Coordinates of C-alpha atoms in Angstrom, one line a residue:
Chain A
X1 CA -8.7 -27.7 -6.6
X2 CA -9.5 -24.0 -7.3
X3 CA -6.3 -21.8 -6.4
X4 CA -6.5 -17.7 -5.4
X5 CA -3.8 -15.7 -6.8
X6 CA -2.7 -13.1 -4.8
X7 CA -0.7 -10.1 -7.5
X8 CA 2.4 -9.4 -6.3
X9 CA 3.5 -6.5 -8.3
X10 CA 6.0 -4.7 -5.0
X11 CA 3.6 -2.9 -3.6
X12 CA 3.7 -2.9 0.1
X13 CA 2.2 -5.5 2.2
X14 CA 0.5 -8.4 0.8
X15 CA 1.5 -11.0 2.7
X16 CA -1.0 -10.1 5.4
X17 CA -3.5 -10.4 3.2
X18 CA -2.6 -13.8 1.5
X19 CA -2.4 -15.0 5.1
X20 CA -5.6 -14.3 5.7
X21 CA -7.1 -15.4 2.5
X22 CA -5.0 -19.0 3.6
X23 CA -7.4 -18.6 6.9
X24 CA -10.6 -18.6 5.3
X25 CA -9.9 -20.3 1.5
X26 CA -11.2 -23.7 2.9
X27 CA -9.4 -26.1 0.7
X28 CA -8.9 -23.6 -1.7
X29 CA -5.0 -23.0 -2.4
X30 CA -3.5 -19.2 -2.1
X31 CA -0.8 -18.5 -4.7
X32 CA 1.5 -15.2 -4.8
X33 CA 2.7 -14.4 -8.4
X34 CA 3.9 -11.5 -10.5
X35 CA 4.4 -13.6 -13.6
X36 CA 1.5 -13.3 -16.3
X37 CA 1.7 -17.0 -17.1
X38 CA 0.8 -18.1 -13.1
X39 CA -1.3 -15.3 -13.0
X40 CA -3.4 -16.8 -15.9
X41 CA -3.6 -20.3 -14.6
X42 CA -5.5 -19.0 -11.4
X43 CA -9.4 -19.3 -11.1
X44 CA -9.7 -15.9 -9.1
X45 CA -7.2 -13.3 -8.5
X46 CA -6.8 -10.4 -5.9
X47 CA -4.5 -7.3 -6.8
X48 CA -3.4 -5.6 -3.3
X49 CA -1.7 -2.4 -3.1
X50 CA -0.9 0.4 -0.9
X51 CA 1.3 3.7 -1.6
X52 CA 0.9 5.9 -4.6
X53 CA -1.2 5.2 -7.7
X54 CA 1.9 6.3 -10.2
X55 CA 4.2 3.6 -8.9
X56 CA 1.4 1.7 -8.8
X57 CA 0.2 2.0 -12.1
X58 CA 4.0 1.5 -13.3
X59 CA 4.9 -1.3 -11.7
X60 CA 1.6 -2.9 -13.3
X61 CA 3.0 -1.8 -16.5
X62 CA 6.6 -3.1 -16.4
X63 CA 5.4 -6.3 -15.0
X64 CA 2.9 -6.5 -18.6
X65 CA 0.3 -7.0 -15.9
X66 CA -2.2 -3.8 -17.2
X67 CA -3.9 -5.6 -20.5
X68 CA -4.0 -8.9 -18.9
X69 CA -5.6 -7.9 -15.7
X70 CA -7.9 -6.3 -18.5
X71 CA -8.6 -9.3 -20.0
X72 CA -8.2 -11.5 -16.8
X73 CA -11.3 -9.2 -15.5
X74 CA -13.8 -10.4 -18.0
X75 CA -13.6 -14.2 -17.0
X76 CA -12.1 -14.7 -13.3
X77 CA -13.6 -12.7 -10.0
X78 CA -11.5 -10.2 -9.4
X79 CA -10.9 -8.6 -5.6
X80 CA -9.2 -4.7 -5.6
X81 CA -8.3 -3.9 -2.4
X82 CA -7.2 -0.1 -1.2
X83 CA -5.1 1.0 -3.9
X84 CA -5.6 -2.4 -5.9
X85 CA -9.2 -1.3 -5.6
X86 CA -8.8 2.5 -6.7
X87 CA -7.0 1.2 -9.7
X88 CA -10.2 -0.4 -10.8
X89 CA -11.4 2.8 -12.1
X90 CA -10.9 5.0 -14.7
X91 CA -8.5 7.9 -13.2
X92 CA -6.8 9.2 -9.9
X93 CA -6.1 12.5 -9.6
X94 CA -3.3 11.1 -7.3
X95 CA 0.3 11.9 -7.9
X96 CA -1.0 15.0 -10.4
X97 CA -3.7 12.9 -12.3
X98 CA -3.0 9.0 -13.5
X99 CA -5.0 6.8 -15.7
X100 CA -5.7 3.9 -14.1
X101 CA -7.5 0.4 -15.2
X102 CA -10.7 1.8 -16.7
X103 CA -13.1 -1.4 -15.5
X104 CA -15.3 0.4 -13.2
X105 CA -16.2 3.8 -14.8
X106 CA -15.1 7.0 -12.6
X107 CA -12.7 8.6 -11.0
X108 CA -10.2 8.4 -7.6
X109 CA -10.3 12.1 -5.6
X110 CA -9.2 13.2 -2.8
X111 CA -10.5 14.0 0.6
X112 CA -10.8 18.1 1.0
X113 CA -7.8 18.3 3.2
X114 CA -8.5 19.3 6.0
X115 CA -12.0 18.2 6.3
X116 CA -14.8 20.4 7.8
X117 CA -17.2 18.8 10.3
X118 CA -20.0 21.4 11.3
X119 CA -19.7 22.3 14.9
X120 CA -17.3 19.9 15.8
X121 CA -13.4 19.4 15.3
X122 CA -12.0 19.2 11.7
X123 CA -11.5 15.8 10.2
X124 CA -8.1 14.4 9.6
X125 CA -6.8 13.1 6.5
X126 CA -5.3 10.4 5.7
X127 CA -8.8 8.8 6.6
X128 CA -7.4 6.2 9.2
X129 CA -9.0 4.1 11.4
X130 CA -12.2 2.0 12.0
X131 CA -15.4 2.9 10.5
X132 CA -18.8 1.7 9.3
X133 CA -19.9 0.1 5.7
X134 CA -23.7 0.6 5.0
X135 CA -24.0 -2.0 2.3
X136 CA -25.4 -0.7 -1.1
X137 CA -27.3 -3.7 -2.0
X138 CA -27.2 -7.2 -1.4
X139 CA -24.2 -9.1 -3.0
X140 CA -22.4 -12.2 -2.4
X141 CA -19.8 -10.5 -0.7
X142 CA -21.6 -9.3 2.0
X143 CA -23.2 -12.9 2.7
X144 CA -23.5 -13.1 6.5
X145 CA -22.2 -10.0 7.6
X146 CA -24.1 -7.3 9.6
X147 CA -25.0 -4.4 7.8
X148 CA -22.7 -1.1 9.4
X149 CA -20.2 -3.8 10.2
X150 CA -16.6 -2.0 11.2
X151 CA -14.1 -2.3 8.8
X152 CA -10.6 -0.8 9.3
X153 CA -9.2 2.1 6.6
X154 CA -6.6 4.2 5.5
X155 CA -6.5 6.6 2.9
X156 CA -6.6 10.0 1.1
X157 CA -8.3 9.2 -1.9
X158 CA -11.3 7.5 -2.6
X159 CA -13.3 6.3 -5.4
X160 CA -16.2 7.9 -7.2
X161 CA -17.6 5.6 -9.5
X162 CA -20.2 7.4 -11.8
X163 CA -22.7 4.7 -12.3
X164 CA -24.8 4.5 -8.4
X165 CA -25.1 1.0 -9.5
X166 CA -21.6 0.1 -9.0
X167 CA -21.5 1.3 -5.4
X168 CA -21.4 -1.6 -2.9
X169 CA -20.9 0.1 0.3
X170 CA -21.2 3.2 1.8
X171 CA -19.3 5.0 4.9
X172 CA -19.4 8.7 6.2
X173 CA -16.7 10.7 6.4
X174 CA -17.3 14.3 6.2
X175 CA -19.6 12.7 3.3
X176 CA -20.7 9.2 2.1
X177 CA -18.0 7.8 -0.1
X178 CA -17.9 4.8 -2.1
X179 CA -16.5 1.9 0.4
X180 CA -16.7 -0.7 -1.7
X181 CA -17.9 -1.0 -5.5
X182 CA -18.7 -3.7 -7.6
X183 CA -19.4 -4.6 -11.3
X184 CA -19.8 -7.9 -12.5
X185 CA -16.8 -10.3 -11.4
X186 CA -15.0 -7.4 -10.0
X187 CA -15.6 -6.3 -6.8
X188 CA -13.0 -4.0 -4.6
X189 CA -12.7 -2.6 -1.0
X190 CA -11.2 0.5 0.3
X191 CA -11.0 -1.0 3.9
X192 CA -8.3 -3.4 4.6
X193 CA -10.1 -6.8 4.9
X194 CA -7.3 -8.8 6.6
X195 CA -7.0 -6.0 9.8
X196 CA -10.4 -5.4 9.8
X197 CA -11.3 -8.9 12.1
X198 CA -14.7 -11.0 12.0
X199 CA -16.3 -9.1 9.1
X200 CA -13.1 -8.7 6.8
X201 CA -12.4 -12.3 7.4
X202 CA -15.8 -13.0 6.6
X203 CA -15.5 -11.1 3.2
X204 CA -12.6 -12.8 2.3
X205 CA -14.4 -16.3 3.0
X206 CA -17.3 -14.7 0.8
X207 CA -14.9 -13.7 -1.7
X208 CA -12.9 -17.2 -1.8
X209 CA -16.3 -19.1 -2.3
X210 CA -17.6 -16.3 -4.8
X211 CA -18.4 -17.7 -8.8
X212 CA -18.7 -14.2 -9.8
X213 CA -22.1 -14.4 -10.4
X214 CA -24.6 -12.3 -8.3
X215 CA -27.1 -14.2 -6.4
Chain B
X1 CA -18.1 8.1 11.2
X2 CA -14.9 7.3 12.1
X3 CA -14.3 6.0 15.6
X4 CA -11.6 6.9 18.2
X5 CA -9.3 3.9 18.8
X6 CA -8.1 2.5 22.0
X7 CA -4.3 0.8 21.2
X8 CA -2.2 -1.1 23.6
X9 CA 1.4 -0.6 23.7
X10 CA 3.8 -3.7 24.0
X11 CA 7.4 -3.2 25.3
X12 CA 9.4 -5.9 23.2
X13 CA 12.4 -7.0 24.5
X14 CA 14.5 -9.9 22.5
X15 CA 11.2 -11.4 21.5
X16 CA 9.5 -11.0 24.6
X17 CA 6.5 -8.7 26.2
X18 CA 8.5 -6.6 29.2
X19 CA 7.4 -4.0 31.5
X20 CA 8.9 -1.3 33.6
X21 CA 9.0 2.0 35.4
X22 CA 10.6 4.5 33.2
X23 CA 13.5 1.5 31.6
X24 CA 14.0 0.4 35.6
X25 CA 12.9 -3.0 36.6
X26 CA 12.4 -4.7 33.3
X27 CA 10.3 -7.5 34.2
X28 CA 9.2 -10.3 32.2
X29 CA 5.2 -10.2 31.1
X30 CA 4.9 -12.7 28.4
X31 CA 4.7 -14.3 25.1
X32 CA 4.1 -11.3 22.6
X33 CA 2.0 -13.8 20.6
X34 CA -0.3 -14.5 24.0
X35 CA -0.5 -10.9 25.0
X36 CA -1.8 -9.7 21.3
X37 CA -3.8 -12.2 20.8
X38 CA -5.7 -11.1 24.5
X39 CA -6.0 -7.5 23.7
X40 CA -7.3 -8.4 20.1
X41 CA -10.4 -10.2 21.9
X42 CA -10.9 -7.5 24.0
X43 CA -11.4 -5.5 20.8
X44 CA -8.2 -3.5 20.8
X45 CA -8.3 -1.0 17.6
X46 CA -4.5 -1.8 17.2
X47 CA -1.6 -2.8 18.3
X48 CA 1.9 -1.0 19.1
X49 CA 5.2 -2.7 19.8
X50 CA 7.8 -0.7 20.9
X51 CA 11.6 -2.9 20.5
X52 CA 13.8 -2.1 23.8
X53 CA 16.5 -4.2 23.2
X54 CA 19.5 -2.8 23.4
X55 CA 21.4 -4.5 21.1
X56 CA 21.0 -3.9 16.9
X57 CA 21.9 -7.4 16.6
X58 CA 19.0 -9.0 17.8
X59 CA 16.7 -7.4 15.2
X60 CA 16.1 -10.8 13.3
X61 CA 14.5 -12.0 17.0
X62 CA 12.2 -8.8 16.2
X63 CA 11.2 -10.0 12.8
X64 CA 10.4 -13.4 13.9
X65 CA 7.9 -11.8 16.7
X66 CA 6.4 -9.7 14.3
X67 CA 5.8 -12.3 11.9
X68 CA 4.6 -14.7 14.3
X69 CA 2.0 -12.4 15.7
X70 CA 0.9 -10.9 12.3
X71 CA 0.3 -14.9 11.5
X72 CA -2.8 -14.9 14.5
X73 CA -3.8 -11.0 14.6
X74 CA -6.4 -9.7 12.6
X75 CA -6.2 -5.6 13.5
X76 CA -3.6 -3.1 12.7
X77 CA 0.2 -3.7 13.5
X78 CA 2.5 -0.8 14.0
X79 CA 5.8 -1.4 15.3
X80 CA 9.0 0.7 16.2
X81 CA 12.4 1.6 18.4
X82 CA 15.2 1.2 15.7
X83 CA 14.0 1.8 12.5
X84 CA 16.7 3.8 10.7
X85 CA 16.7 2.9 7.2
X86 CA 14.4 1.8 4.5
X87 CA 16.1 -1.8 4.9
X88 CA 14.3 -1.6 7.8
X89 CA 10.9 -0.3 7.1
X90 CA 11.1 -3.0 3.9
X91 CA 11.8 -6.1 6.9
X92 CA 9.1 -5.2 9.1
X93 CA 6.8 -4.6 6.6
X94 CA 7.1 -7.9 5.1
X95 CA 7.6 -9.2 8.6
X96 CA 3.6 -8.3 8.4
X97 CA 3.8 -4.7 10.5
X98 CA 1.0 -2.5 8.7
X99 CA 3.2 0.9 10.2
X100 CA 6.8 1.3 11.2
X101 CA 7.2 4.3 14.0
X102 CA 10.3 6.2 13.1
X103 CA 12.1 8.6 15.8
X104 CA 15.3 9.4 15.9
X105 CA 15.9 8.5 12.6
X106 CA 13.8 11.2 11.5
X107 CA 15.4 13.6 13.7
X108 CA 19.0 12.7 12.0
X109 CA 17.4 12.6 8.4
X110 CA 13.9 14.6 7.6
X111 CA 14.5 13.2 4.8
X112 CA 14.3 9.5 5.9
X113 CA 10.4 10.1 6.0
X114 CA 9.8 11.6 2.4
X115 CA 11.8 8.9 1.2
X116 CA 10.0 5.8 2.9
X117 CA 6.9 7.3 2.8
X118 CA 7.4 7.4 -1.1
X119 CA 8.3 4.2 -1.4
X120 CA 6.1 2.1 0.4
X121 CA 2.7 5.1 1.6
X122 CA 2.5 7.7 4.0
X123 CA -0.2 5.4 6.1
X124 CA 2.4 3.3 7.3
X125 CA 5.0 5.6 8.1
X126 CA 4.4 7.3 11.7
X127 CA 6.4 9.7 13.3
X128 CA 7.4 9.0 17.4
X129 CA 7.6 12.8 18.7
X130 CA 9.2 12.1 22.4
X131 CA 8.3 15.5 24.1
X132 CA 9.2 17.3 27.4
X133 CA 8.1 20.7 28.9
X134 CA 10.9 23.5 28.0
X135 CA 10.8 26.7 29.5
X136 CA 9.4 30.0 27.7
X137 CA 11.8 31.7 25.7
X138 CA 10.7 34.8 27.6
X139 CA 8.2 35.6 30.1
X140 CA 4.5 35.5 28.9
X141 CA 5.4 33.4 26.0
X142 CA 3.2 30.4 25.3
X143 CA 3.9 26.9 26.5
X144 CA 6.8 25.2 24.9
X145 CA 7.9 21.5 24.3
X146 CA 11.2 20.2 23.5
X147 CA 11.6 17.0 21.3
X148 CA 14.1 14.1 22.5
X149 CA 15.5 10.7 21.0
X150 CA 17.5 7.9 22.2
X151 CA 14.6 6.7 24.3
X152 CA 14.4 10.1 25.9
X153 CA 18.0 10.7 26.5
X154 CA 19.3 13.1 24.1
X155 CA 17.9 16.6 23.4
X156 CA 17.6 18.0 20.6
X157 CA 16.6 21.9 21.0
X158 CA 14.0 21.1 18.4
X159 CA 10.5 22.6 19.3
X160 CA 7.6 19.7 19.2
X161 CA 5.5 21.9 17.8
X162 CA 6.9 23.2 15.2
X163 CA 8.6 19.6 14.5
X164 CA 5.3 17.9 14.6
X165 CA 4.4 20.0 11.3
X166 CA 7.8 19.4 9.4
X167 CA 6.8 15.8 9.5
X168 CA 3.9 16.0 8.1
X169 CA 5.3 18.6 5.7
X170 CA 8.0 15.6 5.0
X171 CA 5.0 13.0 4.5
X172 CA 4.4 11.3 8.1
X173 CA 0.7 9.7 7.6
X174 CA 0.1 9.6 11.4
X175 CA 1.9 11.0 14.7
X176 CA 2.4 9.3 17.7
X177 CA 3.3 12.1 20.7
X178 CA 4.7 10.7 24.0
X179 CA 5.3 13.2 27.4
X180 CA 8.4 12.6 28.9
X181 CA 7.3 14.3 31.3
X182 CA 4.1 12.5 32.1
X183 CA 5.6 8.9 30.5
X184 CA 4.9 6.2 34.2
X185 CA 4.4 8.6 36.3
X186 CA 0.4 7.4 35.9
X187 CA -1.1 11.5 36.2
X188 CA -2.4 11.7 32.7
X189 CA -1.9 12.6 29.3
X190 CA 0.2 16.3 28.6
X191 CA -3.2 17.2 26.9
X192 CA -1.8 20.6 26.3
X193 CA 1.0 18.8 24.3
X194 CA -1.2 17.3 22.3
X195 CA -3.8 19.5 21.8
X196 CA -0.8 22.0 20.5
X197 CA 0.2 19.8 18.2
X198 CA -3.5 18.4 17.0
X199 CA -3.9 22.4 15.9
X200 CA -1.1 22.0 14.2
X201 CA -1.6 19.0 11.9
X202 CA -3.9 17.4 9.5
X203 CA -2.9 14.0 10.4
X204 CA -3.8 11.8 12.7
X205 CA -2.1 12.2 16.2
X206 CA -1.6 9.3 18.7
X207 CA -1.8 10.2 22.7
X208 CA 1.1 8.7 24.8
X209 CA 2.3 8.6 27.8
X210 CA 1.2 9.3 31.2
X211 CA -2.3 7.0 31.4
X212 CA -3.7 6.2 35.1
X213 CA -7.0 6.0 34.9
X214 CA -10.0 5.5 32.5
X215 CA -10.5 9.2 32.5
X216 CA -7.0 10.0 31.1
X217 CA -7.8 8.3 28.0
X218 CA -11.0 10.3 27.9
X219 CA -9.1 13.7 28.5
X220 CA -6.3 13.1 25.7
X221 CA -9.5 12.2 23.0
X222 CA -11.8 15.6 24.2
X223 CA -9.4 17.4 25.6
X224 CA -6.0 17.0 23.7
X225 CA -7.8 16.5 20.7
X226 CA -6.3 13.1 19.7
X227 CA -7.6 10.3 17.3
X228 CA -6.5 7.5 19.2
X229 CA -4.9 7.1 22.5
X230 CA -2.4 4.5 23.6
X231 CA -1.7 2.8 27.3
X232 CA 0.5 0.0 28.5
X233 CA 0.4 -0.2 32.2
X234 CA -2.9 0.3 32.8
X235 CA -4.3 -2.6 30.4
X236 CA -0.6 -5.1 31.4
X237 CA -1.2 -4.7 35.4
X238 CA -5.0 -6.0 34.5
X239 CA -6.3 -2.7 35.9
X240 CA -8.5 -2.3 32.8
X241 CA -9.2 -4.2 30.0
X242 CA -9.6 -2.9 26.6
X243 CA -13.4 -3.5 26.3
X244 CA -13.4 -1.9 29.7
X245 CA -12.1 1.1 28.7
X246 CA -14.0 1.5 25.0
X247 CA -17.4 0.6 27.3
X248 CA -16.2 3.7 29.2
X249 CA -15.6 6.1 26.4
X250 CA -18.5 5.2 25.1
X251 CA -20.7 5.9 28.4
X252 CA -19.0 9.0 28.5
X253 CA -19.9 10.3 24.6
X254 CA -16.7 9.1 22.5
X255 CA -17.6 6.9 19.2
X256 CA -15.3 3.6 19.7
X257 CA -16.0 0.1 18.0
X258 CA -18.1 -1.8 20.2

């Protein structure tokens, strides 16, 4: 029996999202770990996250959880979600500018604060609510699910990922920003898949059943 | 872009969904778990409980509600009423709240809000601004709110206005402003209230307080200039449903998930 492992590394609220994964995992068992040697038993791991990107990036570091999740990402699928997914890249400027994980070449910026929106009111940031994803390109995450699906967000920063090829999704706010990205086994999300209903469920279903192979 | 949401606000009281006129006639409305799971098929953006009970021992029968209903709901999860220290923040979170509204906590301690937003993200720490109508300071002097805790008992001589931009200034990710003065009486949103305090933000602000009709919600969104409005009675008496109401905004202009 394949098991998920959920990374619990103290940041924030992952327990909605390993109840959810539970939902849709089929027989698939969902495990929550911070210890490197569970971690490396598991056939597909998914590294939550919400608050800042330095504690973030800390915590992965005290808990030796930075070169494994390094090495984990070249064999298992691997699932970033919000911050878990902006530490997939290279850099945030977050928190005055942290290096991050490096597997998905680019950077983490930040919304211009506040936003400008011709002719209309200004944008708010953090970016919070429900919005569309205009997927990218076809992918086995998105198996099933409508194209401009609603998905719900929240954040200030978002990823910039320099090769176009590793942009999954799409969504518009104030400008089309990379939604979801994707290289490989690793995939992440911006959007919180477990609040975000039908479709998010439906992700995380794809996601459970994924081999990490495209098509 | 980014759609306006429509959020239905649940009195909790010792683990069950209450309604009354202005804390009067608390009457019994339901399993919280039921009454979620309803507005979540009617394609509510969110959900907001708000914990009356009077008594801070009972808090573990609030954790048990939350966690139950985080177990079967699939959107957004903010609850508040009692959260004073980052013990708390830390149980509802795990509890499986996504946001934790914090009043007069943040009234006694500014600080309060740096230091849980710090710790666990300004997007799920939300400031409650309860807000009523002062007068001018002198004559010809622009309009004037006054903030209040304790459920709306205690006054605090702080402006709303200029409070409303200390939070954010402390780290608040999103503001949720209720009219005290308009709060069940059923006439509508204080949409000067909020659009005062939408100027004076970048975050997102929350409408409260007041809600009648289907054309409130409309006036606090163009109007008051809010990102998401919030009703109880309208949506708990069965006036409306949820879907009615985002079928309505969207007839009359307003970007909602359909």
């Amino acid at each position: 029996m394949e098991t998920i492992g959920v990374i619990d590394y103290g940041m924030g609220n992952l327990h909605s999202l390993a109840k959810s994964l539970e939902r849709v995992a089929g027989d698939r068992r969902v495990e929550i770990s911070s210890d490197v040697a569970q971690l490396s038993k598991y056939d597909k791991l998914v590294l939550p996250g919400v608050g800042g990107v330095r504690g973030c990036m800390e915590e992965l570091k005290r808990l030796e959880l930075v070169d494994f999740l390094r090495a984990a990402a070249r064999r298992v699928p691997l699932l970033g979600v919000c911050l878990g997914m902006q530490v997939l890249l290279d850099h945030s400027e977050e928190n005055g500018g942290v290096p991050a994980l490096g597997l998905i070449p680019g950077d983490v910026i930040r919304f211009p604060d506040p936003l400008p929106e011709p002719g209309t009111e200004r944008l708010k940031v953090p970016h919070m609510g429900w919005n569309r994803v205009k997927q990218s390109r076809p992918h086995p995450l998105w198996a099933g699910i409508d194209d401009d699906s609603w998905y719900y967000f929240v954040h200030s920063f978002h990823a910039a990922p320099q090769n176009a090829a590793h942009r999954l999704g799409e969504t518009e706010y104030s400008h089309s920003f990379a939604a979801a990205v994707a290289r490989d086994n690793i995939v992440g999300v911006q959007f919180h898949p477990e609040k975000s209903q039908g479709a998010g469920l439906r992700l995380l279903a794809n996601f459970a059943a994924w081999n990490g192979e495209l098509g | 872009m980014l759609a306006k949401r429509v959020i239905p606000c649940l009195d909790i009281d010792q683990g069950r969904v209450v309604k009354g006129v202005k804390f009067q006639e608390i009457r019994d409305a339901g399993d919280p778990v039921e009454v979620a799971r309803r507005y979540d098929l009617q394609g509510a953006d969110e959900l907001v409980f708000l914990d009356i009970t009077a008594s801070h021992e009972d808090r573990p029968t609030l954790f048990k509600t939350v966690e139950a209903v985080a177990r079967e709901i699939y959107i957004p999860l903010t609850v508040g009423g009692g959260v004073r220290t980052n013990a708390d923040v830390r149980t509802l979170l795990s509890a499986g709240a996504d946001k934790v509204a914090i009043n007069t906590a943040a009234v006694q301690n500014p600080d309060f809000v740096t230091e849980a937003g710090s710790r666990y993200g300004v997007q799920c720490i939300v400031v409650a601004i309860d807000a009523k109508r002062a007068k001018p300071r002198k004559k010809g002097d622009p309009l004037r709110w006054e903030v209040f805790t304790h459920g709306g008992r205690k006054a605090t001589g702080l402006d709303a206005i200029e409070w409303a931009a200390k939070m954010v200034a402390k780290g608040a990710g999103e503001l949720l402003v209720t009219s005290m003065d308009r709060d069940g009486t059923k006439a509508g949103y204080d949409v000067e209230l909020l659009r005062a305090i939408s100027d004076a933000v970048t975050v997102p602000v929350v409408a409260s307080g007041g809600v009648g009709t289907l054309e409130h919600l409309y006036e606090g969104l163009a109007t008051g200039g809010a990102d998401a409005v919030l009703a109880a009675s309208i949506f708990h008496n069965g006036t409306h449903t949820v879907g009615e109401a985002k079928q309505y905004l969207a007839g009359r202009g307003v970007r909602v998930r359909l």
